[in-house]
PDB file of C-alpha atoms and ligand atoms in Angstrom:
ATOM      1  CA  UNK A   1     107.537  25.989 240.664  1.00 93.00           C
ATOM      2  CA  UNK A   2     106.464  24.739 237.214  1.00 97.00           C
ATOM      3  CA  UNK A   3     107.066  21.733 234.913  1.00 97.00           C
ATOM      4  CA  UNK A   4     106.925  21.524 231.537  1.00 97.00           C
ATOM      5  CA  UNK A   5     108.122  18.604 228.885  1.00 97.00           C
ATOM      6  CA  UNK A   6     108.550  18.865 225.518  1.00 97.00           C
ATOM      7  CA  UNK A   7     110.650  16.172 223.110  1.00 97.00           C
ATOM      8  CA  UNK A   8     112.849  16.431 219.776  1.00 97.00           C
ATOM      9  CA  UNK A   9     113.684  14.455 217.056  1.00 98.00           C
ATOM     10  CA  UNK A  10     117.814  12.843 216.219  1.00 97.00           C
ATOM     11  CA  UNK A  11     118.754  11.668 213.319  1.00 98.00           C
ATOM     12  CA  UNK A  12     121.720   9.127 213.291  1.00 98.00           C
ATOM     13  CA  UNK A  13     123.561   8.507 210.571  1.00 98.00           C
ATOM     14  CA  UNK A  14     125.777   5.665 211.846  1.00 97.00           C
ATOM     15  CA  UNK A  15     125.635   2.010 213.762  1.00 97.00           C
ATOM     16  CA  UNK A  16     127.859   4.069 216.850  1.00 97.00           C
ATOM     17  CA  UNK A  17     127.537   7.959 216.593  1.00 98.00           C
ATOM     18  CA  UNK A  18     127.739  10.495 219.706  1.00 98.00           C
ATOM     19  CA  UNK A  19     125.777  13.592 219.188  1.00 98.00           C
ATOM     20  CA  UNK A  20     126.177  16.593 221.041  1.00 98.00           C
ATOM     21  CA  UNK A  21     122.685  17.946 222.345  1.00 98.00           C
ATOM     22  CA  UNK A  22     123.855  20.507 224.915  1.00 98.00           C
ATOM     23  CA  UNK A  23     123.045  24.054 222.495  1.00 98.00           C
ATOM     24  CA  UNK A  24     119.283  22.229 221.451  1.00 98.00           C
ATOM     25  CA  UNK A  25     118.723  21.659 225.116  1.00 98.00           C
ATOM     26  CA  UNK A  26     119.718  25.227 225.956  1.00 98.00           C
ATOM     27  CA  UNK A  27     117.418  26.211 223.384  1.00 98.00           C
ATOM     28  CA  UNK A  28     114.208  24.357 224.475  1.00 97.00           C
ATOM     29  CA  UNK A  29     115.507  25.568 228.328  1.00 97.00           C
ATOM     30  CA  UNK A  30     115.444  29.530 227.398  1.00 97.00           C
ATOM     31  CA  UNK A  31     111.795  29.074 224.950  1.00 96.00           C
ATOM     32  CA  UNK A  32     110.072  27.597 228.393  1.00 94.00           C
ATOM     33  CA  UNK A  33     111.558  30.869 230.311  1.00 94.00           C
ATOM     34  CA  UNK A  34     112.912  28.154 232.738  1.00 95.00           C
ATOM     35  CA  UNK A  35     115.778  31.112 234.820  1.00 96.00           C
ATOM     36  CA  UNK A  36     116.298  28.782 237.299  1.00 98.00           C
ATOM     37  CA  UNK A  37     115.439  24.406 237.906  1.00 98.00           C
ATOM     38  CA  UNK A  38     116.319  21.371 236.541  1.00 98.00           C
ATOM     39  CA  UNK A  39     115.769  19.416 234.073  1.00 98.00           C
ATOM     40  CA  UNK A  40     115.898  15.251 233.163  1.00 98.00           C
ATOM     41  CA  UNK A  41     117.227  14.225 229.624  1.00 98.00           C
ATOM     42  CA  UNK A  42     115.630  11.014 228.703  1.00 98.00           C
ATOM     43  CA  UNK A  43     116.081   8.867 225.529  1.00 98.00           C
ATOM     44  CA  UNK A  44     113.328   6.433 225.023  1.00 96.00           C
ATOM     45  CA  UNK A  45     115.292   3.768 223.291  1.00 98.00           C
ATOM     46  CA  UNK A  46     117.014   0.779 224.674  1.00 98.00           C
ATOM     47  CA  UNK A  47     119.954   0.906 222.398  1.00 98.00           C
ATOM     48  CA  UNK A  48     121.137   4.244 223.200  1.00 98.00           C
ATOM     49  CA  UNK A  49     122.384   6.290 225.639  1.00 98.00           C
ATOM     50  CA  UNK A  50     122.365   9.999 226.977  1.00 98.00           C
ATOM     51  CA  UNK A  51     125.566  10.762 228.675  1.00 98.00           C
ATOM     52  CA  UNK A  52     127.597  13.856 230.157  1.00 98.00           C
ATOM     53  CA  UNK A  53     131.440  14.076 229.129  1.00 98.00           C
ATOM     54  CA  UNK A  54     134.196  16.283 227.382  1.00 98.00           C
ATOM     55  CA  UNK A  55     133.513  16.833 223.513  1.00 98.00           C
ATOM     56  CA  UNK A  56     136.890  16.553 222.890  1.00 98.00           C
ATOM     57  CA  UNK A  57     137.108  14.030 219.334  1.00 98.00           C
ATOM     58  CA  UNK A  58     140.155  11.724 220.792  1.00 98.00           C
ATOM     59  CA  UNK A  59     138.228  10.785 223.912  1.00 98.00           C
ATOM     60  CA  UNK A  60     134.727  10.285 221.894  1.00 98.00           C
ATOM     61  CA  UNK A  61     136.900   7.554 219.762  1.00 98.00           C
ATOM     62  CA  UNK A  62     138.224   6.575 222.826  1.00 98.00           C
ATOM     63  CA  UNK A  63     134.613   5.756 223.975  1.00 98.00           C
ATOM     64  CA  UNK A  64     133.929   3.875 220.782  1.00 97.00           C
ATOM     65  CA  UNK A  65     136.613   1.832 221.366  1.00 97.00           C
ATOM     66  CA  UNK A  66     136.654   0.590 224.548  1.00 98.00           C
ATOM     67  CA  UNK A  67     133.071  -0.010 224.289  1.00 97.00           C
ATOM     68  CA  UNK A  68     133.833  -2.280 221.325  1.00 96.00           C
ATOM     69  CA  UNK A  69     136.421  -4.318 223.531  1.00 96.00           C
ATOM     70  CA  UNK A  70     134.173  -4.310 226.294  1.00 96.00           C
ATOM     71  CA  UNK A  71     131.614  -5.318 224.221  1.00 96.00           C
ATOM     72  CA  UNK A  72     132.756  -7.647 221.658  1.00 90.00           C
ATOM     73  CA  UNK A  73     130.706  -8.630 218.645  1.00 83.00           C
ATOM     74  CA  UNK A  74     132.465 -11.690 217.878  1.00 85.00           C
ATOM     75  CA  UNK A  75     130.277 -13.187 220.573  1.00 89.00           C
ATOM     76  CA  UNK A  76     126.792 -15.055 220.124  1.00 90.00           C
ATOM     77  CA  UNK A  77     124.326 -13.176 221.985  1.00 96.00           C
ATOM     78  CA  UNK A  78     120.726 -14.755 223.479  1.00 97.00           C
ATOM     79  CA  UNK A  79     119.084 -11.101 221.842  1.00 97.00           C
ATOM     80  CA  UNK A  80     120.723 -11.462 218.261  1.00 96.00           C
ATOM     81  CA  UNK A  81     118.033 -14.233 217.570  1.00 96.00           C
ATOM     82  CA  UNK A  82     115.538 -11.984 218.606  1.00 96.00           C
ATOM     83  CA  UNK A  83     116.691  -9.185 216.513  1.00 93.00           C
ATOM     84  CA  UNK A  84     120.540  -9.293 215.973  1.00 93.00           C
ATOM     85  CA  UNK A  85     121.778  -5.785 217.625  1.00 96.00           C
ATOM     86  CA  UNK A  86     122.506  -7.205 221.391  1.00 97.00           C
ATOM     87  CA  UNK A  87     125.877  -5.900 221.798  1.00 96.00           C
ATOM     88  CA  UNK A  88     123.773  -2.275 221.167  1.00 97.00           C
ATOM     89  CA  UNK A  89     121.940  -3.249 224.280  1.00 97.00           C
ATOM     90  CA  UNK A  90     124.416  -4.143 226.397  1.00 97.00           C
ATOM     91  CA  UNK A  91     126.413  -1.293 225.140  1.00 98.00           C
ATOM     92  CA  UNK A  92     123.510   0.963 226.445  1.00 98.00           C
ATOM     93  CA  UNK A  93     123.575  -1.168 229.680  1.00 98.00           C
ATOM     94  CA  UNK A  94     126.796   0.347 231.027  1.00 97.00           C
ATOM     95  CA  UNK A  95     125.671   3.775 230.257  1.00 98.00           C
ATOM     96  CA  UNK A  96     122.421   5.634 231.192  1.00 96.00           C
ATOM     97  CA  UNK A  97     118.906   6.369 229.566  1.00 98.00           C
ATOM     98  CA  UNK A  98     119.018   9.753 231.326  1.00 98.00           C
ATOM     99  CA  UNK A  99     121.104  12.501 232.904  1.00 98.00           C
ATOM    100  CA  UNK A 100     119.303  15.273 235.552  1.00 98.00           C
ATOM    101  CA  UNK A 101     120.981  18.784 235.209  1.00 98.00           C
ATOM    102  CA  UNK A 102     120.917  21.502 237.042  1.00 98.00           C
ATOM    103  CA  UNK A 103     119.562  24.876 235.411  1.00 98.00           C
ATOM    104  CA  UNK A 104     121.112  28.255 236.096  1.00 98.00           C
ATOM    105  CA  UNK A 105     120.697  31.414 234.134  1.00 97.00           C
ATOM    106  CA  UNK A 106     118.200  29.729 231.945  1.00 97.00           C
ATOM    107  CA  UNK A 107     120.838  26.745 230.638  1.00 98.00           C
ATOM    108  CA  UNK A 108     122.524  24.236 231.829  1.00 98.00           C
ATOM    109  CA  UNK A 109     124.813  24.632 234.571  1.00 98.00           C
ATOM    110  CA  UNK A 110     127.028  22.516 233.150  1.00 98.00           C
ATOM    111  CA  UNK A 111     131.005  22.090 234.209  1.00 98.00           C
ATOM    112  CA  UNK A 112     133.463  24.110 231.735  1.00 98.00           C
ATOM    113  CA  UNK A 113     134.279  21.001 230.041  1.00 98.00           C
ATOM    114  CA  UNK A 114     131.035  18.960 230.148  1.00 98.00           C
ATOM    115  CA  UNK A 115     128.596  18.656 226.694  1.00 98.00           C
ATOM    116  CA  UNK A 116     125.247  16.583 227.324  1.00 99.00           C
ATOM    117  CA  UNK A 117     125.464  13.821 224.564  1.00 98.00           C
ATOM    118  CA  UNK A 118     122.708  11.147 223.179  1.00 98.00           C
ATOM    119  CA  UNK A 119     124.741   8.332 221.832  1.00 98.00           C
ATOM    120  CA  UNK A 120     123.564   6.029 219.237  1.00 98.00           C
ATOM    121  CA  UNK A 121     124.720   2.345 219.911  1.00 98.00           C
ATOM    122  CA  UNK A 122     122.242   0.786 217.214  1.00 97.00           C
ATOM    123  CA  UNK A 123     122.563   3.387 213.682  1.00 98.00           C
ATOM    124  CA  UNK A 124     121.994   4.682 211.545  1.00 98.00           C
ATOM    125  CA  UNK A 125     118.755   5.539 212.788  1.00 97.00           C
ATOM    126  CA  UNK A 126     115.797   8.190 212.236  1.00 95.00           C
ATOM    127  CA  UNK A 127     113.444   9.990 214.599  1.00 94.00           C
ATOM    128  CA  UNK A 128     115.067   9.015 218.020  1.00 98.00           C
ATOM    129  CA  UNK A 129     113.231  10.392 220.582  1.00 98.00           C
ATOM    130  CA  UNK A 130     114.579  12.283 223.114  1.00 98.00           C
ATOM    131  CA  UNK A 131     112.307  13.881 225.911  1.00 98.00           C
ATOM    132  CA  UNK A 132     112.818  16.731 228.232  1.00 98.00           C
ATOM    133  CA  UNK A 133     111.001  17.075 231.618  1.00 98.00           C
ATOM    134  CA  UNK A 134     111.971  20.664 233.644  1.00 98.00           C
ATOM    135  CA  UNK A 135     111.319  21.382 236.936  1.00 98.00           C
ATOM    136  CA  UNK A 136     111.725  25.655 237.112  1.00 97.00           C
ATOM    137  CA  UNK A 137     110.944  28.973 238.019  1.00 92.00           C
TER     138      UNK A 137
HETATM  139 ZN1  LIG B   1     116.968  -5.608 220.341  1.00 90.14          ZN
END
């Protein structure tokens, strides 16, 4: 067994953006010569989100809004008078920080219909960090 870890750089270019990651994951998966493992997806950032779901563009609207209903900001948060994006917290509350996955054939075994997102709850933003650890041999 090895491990390696390596992190890239997103880009957002709106307050709520989903951003499919799956093909640059794949690609830092096959440079580490990782055949077979598993590897943890981890954004360091409290008001966003790495996820696993269908990139199909109805349901990522869906997402959007039916986190905005859950998630209202009409309401006074405590956070906003610390620095006014609370709803982007709690938004990033319901979902995860991380997702573990296996690896098979050096990428993602991943179902036919699942892309590995990070989701930006707080945009736009630049140099997001999102970090890879892999597990593999
Ligand atoms: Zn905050």
């Amino acid at each position: 067994m090895k491990f390696k870890s390596t992190s890239f750089k997103i880009n957002s270019n709106k307050p709520f953006e989903i951003i499919d990651i799956t093909n640059k994951i794949n690609q830092e998966i096959a440079s580490f010569g990782a055949n077979e493992g598993i590897v943890n997806i981890f954004s360091k950032h409290s008001t966003s989100a790495i996820v696993v779901n269908e990139n199909e563009t109805g349901l990522l609207k869906d997402l959007e809004f039916t986190l905005s209903n859950l998630i209202s900001d009409e309401y006074s948060y405590q956070h906003d008078k610390i620095d006014n994006n609370a709803s982007a917290h709690l938004k990033s509350f319901l979902l995860s920080s991380s997702e573990t996955i296996p690896i098979k054939d050096s990428k993602l075994d991943l179902g036919t219909w699942q892309s590995v997102f990070f989701i930006e709850l707080d945009g736009p933003r630049n140099s997001r960090n999102v970090s890879l650890a892999i597990i593999f041999e």
